[in-house]
Backbone as a printed PyTorch tensor [residue, N CA C, xyz], in Angstrom:
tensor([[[103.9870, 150.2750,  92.8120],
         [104.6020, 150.9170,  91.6460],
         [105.0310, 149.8260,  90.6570]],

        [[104.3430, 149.8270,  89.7390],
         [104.8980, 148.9750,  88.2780],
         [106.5880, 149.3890,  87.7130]],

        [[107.5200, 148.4230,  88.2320],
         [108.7250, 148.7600,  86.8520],
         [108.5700, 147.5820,  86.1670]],

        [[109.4430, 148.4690,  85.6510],
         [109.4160, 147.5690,  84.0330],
         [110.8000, 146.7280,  84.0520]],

        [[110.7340, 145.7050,  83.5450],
         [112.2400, 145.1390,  83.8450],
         [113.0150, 145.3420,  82.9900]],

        [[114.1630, 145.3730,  83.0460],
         [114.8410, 145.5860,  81.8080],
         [115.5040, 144.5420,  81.4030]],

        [[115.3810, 144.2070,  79.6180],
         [115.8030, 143.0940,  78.9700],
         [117.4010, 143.1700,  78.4280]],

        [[118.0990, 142.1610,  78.9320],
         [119.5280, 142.3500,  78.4450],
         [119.7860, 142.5040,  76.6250]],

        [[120.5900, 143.0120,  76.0540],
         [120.8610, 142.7960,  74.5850],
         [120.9070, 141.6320,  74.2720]],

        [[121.6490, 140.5010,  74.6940],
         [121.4650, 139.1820,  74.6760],
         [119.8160, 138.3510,  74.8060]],

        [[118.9960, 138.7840,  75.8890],
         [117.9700, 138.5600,  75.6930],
         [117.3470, 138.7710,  74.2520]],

        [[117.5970, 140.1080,  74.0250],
         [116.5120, 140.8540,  72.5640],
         [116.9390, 140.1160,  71.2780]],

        [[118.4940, 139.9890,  71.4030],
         [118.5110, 139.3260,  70.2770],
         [117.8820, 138.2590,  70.4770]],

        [[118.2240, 137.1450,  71.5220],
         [117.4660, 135.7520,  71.3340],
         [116.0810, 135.6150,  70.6790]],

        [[114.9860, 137.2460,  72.0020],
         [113.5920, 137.1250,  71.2290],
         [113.4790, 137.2910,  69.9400]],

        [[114.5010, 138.2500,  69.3530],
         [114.3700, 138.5640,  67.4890],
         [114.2200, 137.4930,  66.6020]],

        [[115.4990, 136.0110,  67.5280],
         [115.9300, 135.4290,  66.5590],
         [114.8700, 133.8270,  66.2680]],

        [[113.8010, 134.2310,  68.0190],
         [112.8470, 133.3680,  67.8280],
         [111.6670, 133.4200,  67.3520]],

        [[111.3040, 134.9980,  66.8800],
         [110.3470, 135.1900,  65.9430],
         [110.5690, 135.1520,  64.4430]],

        [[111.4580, 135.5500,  64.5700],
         [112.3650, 135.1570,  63.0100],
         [112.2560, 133.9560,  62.4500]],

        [[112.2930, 133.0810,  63.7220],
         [112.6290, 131.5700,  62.9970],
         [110.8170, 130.9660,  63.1880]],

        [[110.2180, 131.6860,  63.6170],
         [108.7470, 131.4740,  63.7630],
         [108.4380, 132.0820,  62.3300]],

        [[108.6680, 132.8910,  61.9090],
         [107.9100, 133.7270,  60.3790],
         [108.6660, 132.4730,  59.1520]],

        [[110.2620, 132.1500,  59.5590],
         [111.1420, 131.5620,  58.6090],
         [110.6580, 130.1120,  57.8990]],

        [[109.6960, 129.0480,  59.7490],
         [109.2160, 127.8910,  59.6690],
         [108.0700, 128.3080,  58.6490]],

        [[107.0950, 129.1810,  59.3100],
         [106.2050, 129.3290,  58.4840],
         [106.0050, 129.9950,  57.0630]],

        [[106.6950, 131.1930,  56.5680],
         [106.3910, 131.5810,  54.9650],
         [107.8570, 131.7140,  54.4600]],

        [[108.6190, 131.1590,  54.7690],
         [109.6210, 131.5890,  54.6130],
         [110.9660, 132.4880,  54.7040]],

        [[111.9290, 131.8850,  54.5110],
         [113.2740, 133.3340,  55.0500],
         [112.8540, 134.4360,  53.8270]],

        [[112.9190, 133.7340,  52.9550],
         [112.9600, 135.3720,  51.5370],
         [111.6540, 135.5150,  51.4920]],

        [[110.7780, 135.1760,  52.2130],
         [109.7830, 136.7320,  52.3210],
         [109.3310, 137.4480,  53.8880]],

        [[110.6340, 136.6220,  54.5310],
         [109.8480, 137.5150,  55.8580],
         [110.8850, 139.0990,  55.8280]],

        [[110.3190, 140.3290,  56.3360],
         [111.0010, 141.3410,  56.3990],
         [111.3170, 141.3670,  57.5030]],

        [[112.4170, 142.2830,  57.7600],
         [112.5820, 143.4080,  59.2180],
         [111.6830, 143.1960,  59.5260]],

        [[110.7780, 144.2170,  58.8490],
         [109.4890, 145.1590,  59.6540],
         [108.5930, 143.5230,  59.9490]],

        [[108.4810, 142.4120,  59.4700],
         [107.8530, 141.7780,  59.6630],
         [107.7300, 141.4090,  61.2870]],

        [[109.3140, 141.1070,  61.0440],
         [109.6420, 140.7120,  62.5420],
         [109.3010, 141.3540,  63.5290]],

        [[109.8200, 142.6540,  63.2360],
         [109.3270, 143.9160,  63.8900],
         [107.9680, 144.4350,  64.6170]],

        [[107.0750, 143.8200,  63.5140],
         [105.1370, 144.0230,  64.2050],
         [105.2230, 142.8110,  65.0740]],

        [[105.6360, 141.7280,  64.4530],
         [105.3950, 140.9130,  65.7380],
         [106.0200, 141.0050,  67.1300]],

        [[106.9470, 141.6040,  67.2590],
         [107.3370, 142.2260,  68.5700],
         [107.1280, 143.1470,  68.9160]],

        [[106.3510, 144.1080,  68.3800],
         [105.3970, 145.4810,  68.8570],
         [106.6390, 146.5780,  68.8170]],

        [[107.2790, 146.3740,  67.7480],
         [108.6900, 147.3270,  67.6900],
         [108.7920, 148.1000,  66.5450]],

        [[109.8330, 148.9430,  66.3150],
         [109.7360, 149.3370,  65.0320],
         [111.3180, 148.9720,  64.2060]],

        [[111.0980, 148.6800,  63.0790],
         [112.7030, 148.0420,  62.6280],
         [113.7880, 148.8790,  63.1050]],

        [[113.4770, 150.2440,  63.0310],
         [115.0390, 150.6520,  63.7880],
         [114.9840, 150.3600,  64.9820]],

        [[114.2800, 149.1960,  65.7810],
         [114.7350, 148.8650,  66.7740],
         [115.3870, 147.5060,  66.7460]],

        [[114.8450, 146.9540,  65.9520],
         [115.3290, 145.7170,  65.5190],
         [116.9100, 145.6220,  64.6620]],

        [[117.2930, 146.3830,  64.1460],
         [118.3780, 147.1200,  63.8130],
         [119.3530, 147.3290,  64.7350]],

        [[118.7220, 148.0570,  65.6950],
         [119.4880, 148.2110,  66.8470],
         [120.5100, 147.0250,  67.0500]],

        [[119.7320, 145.7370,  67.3600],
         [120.4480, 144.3470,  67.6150],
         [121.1540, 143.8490,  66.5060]],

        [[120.5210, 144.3060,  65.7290],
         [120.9980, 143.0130,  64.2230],
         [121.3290, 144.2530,  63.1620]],

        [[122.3240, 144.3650,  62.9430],
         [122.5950, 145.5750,  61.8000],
         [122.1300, 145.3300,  60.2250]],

        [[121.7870, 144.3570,  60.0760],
         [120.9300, 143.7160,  58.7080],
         [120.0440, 142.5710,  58.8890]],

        [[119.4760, 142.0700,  57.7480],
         [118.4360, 140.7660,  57.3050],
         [119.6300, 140.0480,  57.6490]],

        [[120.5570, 139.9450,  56.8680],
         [121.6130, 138.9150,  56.3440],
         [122.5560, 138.7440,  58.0660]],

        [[122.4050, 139.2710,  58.6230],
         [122.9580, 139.3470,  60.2210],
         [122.3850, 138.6170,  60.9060]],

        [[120.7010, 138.6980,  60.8680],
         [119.5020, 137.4570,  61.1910],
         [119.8470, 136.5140,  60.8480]],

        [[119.5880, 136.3100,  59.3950],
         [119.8290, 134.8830,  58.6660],
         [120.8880, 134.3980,  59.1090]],

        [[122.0270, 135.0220,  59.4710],
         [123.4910, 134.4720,  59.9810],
         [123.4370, 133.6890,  61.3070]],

        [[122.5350, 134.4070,  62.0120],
         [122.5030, 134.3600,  63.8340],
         [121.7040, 133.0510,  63.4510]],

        [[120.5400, 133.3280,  62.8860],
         [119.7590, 132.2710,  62.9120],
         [120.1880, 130.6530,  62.2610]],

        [[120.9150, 130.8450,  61.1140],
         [121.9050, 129.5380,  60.6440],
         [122.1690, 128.9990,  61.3360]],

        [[123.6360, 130.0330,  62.3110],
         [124.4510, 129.3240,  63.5340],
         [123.5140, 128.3760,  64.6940]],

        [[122.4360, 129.3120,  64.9490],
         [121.0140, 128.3230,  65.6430],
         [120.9280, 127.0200,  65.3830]],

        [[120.5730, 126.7800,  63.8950],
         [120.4440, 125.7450,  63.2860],
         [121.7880, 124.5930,  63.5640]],

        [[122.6710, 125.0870,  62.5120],
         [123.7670, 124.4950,  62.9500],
         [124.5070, 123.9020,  64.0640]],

        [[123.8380, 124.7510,  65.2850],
         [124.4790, 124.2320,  66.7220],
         [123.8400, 122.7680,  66.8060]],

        [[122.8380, 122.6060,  66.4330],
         [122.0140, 121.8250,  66.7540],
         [122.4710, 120.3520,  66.2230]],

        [[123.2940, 120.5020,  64.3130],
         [123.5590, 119.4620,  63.8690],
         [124.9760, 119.4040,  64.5930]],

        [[126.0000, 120.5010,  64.5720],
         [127.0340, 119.9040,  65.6660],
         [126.8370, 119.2330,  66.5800]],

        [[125.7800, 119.1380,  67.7460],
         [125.6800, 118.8040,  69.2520],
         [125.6580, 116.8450,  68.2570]],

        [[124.6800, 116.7220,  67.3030],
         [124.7240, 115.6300,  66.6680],
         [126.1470, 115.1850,  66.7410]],

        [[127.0970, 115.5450,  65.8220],
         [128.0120, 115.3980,  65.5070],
         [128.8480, 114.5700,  66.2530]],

        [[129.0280, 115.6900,  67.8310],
         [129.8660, 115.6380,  69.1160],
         [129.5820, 114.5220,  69.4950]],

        [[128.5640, 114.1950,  69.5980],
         [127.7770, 113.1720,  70.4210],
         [128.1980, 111.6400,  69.9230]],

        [[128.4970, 111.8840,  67.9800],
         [128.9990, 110.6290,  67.9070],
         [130.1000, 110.3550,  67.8290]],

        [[130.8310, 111.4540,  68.0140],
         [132.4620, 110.8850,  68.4520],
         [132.9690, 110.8680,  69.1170]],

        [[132.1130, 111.1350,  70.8790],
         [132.6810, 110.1890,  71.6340],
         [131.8260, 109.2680,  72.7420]],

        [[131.2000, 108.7030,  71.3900],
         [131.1260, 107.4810,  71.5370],
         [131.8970, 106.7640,  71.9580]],

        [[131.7250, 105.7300,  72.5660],
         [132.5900, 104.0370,  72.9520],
         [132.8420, 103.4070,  71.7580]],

        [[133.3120, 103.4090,  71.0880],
         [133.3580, 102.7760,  70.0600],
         [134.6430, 102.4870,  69.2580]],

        [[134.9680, 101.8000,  67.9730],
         [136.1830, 102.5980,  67.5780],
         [136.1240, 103.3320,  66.7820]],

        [[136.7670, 103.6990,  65.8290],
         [137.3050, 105.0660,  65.2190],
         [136.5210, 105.0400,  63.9050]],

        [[136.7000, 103.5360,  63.1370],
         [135.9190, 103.2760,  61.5750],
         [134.8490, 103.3060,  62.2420]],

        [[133.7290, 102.7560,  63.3380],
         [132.6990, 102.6070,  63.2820],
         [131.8890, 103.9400,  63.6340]],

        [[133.2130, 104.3980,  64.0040],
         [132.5660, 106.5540,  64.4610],
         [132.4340, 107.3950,  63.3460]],

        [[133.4930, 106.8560,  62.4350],
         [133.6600, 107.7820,  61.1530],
         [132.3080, 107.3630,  60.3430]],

        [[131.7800, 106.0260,  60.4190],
         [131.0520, 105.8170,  59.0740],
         [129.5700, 105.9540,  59.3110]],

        [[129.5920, 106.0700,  61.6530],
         [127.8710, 106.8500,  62.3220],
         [127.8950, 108.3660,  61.2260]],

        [[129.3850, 109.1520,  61.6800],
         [129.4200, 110.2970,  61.3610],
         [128.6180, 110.6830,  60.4000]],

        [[129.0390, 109.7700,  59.2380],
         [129.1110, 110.0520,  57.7360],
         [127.3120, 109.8290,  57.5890]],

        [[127.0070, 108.6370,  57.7170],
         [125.5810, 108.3680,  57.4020],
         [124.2860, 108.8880,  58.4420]],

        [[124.9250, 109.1370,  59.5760],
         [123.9280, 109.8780,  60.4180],
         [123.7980, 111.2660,  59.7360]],

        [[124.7650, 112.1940,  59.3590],
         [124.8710, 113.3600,  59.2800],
         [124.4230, 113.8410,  57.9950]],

        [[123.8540, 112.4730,  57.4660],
         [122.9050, 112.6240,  55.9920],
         [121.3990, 112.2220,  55.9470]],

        [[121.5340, 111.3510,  57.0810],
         [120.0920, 111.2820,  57.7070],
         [119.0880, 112.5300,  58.6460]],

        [[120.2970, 112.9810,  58.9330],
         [119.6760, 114.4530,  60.0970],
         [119.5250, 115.2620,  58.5880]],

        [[120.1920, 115.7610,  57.7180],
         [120.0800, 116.7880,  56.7700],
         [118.9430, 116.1340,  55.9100]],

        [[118.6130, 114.8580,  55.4840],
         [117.6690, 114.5270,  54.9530],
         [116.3840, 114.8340,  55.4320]],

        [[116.6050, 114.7840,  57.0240],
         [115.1920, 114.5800,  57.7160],
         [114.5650, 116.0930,  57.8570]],

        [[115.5270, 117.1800,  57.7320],
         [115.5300, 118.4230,  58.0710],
         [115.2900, 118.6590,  57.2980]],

        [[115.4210, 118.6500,  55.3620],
         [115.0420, 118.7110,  54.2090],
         [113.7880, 118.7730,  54.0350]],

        [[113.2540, 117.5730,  54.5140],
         [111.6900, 116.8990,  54.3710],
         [110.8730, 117.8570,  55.5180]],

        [[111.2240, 117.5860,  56.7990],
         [110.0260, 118.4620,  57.6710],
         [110.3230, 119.9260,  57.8640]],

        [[111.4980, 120.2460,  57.7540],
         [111.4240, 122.1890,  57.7870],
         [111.9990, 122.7870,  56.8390]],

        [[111.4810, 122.6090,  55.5750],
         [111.9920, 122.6130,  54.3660],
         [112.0960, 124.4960,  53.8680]],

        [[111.2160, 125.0100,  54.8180],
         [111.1180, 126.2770,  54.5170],
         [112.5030, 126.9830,  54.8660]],

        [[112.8790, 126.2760,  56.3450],
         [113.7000, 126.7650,  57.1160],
         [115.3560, 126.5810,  56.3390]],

        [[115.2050, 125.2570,  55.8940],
         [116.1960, 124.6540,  55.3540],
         [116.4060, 125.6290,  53.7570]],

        [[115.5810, 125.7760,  53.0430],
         [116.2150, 127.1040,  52.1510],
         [116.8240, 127.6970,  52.4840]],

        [[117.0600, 128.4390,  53.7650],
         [117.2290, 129.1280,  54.1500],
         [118.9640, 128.6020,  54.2640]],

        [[119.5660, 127.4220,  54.7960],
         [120.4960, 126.6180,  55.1070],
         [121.4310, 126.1680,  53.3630]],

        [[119.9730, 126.2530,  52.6940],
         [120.6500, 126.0320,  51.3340],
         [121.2480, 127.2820,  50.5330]],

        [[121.2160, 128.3630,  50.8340],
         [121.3050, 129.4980,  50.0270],
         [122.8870, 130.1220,  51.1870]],

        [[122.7930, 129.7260,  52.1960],
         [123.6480, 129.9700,  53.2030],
         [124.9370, 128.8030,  52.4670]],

        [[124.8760, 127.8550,  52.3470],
         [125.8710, 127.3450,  52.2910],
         [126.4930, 127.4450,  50.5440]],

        [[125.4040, 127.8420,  49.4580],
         [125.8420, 128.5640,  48.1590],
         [126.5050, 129.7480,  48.5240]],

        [[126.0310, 130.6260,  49.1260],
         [126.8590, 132.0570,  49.0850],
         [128.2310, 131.9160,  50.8060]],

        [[128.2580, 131.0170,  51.0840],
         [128.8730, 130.7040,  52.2760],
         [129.0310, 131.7720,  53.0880]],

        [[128.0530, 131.8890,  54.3090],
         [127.7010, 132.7560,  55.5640],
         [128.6050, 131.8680,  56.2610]],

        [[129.1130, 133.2950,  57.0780],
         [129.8070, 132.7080,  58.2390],
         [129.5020, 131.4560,  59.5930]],

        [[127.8900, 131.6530,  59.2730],
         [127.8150, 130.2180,  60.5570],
         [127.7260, 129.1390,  59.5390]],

        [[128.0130, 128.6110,  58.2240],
         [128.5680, 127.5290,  57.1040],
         [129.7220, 127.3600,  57.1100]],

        [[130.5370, 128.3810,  56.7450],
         [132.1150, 128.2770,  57.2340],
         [132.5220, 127.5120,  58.5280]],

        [[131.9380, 128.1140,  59.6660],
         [132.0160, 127.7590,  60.8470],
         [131.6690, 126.3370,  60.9350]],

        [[130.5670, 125.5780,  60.3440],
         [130.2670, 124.4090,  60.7150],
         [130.9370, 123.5040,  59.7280]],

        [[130.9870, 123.7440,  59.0420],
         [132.0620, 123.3000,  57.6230],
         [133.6100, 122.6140,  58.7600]],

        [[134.0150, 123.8280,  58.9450],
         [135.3950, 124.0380,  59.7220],
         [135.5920, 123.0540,  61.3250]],

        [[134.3550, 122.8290,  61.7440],
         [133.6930, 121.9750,  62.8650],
         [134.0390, 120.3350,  62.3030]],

        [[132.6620, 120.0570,  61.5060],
         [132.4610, 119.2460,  60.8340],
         [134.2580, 118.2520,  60.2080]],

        [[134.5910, 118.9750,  59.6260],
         [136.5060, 118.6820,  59.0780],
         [136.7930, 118.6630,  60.5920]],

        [[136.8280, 119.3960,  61.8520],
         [137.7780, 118.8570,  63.0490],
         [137.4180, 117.7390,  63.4350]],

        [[136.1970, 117.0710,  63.5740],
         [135.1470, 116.2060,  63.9900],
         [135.8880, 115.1880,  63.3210]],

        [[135.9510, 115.1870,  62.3200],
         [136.5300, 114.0300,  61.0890],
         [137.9250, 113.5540,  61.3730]],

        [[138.6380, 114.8790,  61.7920],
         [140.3180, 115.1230,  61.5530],
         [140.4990, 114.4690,  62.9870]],

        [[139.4440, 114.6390,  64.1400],
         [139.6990, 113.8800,  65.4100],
         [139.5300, 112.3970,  65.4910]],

        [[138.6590, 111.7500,  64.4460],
         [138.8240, 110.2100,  64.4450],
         [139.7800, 110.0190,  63.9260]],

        [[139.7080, 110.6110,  62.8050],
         [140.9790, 109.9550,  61.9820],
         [142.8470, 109.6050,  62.8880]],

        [[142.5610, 110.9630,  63.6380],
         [143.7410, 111.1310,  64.7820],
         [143.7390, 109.6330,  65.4970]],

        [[142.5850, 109.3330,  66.2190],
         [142.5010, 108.5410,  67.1970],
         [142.6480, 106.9900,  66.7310]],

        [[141.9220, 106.7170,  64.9670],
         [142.3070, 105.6400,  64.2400],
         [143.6610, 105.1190,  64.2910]],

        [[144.3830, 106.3090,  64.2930],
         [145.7740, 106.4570,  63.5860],
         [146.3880, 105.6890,  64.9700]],

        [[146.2900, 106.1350,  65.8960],
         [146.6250, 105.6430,  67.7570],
         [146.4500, 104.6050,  67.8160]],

        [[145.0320, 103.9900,  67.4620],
         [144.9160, 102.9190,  68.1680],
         [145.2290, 101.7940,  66.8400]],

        [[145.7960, 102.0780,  65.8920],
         [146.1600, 101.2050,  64.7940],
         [145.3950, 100.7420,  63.7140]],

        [[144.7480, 101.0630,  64.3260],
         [143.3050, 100.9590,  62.8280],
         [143.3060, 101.8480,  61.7690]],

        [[144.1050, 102.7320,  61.6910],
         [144.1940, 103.4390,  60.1310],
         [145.9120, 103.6630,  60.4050]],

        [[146.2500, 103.5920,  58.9710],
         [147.7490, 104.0110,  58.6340],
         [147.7770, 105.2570,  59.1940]],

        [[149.1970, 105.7000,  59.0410],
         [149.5380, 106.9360,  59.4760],
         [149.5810, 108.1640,  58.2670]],

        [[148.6470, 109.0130,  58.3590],
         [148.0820, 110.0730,  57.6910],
         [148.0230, 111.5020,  58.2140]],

        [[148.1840, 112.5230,  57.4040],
         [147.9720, 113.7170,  57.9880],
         [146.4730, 113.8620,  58.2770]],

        [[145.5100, 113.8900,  59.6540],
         [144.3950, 114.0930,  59.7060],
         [143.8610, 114.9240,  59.4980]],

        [[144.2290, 116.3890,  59.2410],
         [143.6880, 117.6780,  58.9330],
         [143.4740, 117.4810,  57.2460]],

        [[144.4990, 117.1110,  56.8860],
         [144.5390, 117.1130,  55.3440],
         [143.1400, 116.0090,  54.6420]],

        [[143.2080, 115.1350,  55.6170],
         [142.6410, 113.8420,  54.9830],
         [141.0990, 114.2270,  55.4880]],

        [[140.8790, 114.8620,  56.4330],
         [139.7260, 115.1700,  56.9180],
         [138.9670, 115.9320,  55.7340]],

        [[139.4610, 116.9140,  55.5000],
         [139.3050, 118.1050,  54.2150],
         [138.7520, 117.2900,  52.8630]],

        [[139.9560, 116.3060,  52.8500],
         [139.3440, 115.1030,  51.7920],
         [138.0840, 114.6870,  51.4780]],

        [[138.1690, 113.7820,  53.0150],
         [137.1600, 113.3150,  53.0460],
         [135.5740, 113.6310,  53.1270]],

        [[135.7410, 115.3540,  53.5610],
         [134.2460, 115.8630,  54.0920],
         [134.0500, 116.0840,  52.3280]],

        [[135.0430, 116.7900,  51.7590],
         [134.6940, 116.9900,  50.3910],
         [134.0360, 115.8870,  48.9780]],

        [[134.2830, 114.6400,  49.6990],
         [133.9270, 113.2030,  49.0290],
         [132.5210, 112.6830,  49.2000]],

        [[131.9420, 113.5010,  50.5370],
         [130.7100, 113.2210,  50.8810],
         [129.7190, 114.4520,  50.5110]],

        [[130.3040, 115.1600,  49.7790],
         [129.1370, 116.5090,  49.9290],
         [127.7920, 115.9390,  49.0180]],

        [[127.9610, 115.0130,  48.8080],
         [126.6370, 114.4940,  47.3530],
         [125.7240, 114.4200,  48.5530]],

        [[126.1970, 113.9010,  49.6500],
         [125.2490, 112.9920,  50.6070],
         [125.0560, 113.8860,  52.0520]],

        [[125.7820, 115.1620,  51.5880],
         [125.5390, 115.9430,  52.5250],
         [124.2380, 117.5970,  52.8510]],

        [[125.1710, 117.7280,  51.7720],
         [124.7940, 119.0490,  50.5350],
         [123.0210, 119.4900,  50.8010]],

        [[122.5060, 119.9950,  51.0200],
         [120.9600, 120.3300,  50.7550],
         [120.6250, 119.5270,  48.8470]],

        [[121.2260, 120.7330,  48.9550],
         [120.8700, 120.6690,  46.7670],
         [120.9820, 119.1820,  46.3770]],

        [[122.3570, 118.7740,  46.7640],
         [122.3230, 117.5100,  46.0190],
         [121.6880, 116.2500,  46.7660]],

        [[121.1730, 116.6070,  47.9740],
         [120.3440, 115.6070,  48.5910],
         [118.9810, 115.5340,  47.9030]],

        [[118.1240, 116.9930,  47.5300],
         [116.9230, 117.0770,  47.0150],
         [117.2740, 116.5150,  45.4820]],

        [[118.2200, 116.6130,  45.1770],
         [118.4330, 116.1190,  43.4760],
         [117.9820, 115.0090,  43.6520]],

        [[119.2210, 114.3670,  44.4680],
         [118.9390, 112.6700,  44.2990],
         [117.6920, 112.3490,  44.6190]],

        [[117.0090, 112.2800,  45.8000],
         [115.5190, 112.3810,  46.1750],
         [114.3850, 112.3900,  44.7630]],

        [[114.7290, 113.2170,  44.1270],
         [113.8780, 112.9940,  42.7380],
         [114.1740, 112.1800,  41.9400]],

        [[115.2940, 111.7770,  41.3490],
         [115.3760, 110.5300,  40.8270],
         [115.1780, 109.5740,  41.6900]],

        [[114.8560, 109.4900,  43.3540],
         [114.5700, 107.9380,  43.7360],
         [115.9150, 107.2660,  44.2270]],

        [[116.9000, 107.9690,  44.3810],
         [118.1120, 107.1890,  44.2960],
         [118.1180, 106.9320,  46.3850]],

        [[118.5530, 105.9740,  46.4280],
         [119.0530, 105.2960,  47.6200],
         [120.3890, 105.7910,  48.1690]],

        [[120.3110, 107.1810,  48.9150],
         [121.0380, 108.0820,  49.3360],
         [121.4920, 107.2800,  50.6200]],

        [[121.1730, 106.8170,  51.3460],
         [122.0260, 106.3420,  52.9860],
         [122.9520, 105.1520,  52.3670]],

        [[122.1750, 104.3040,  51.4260],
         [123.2150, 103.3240,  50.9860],
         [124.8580, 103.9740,  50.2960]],

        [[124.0910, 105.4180,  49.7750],
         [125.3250, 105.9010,  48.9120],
         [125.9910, 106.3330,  50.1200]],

        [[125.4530, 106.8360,  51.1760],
         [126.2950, 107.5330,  52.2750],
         [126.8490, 106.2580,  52.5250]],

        [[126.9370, 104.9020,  52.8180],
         [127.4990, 104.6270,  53.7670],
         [128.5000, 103.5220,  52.4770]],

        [[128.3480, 103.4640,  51.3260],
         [129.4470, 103.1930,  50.3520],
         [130.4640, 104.1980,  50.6050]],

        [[130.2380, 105.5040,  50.3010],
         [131.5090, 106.3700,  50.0560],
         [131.8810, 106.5220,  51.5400]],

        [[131.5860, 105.8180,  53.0890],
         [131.9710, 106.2020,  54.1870],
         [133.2020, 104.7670,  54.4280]],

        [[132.4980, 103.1380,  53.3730],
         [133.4280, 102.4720,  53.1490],
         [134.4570, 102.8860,  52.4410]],

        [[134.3910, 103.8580,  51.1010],
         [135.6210, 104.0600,  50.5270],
         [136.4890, 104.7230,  51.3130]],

        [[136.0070, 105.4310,  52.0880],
         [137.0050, 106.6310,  53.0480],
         [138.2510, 105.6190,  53.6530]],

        [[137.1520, 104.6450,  54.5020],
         [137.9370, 103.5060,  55.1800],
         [138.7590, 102.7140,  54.8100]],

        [[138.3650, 102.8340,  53.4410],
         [139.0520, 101.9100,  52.3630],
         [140.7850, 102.4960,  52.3870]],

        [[140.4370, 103.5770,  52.3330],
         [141.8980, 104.8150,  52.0900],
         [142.6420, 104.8430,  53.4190]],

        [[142.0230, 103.9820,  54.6890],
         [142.6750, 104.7200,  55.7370],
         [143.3800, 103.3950,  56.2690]],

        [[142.7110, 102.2430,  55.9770],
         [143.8250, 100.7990,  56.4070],
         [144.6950, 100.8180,  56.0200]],

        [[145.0000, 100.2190,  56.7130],
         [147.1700,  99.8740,  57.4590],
         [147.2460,  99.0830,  56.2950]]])
């Protein structure tokens, strides 16, 4: 006797959110549909619905996807062995090198990341809000081990992520890119000015 197994909700979304990001790599987020998604899983959109109550629910799930990915980056470089300036300024210039590199090879996908962080979707907020703790935790640990004055780190974190958005930003990464401009050097000037602000 053939059964059929049954797929958890958690499963279905995952499969939704990996054909999704299969149509997203290839023609894009703003022209893949529901129903697109939908034929390719032999479904019909009100089933796809079922899981995801909109497009913009996809695009959300699917962001956070994305995003986990540059956090795990993130995590990874702060705790590092290292000290605190030399974590803050991996942070700063790695985390413009991953968005650069992501720019250039999944550029389709990355629209998708750019229009998310203009109209700010909740998995942007979320990594935004990450990104500032990430910051606000060196700065903490600077502060300990004597290498930066004593500062409010939440506050200064906020600062500081906001000082780097040239070198962060989708948009203003592809700007600079066309004029030619030498973006890691700029990342890792304004990651000296940060430092600049944080000695004793």
């Amino acid at each position: 006797m053939n059964i059929r197994q049954k797929i958890s909700a958690d499963d279905m979304r995952e499969r939704i959110l990996v054909v999704a990001e299969e149509h997203f790599r290839r023609i894009g987020y703003a022209k893949t549909a529901v129903a697109d998604i939908a034929q390719a899983m032999g479904m019909s959109p009100a089933n796809v619905y079922r899981f995801f109550p909109s497009k913009l629910a996809i695009n959300d799930a699917l962001c956070a996807k994305v995003m986990r990915e540059t956090d795990a980056l993130i995590s990874g470089i702060v705790q590092r062995q290292a000290p605190a300036s030399e974590r803050l300024v991996a942070l700063i210039v790695e985390l413009h090198r991953h968005n650069k590199e992501k720019l250039t090879s999944e550029h389709r996908l990355f629209d998708m990341v750019e229009v998310a962080m203009e109209e700010n979707w909740p998995a942007i907020e979320a990594h935004c809000e990450s990104v500032v703790s990430q910051m606000a935790r060196l700065v903490g640990e600077g502060i300990a081990s004597g290498e930066f004055r004593p500062v409010d780190p939440a506050d200064f974190a906020e600062t500081a992520f906001s000082a780097t958005a040239k070198v962060f930003h989708p948009t203003m990464i592809a700007q600079s890119a066309r004029f030619g401009d030498d973006q890691e050097d700029q990342a890792r000037r304004i990651a000296q000015l940060i430092l600049a602000a944080l000695r004793p």
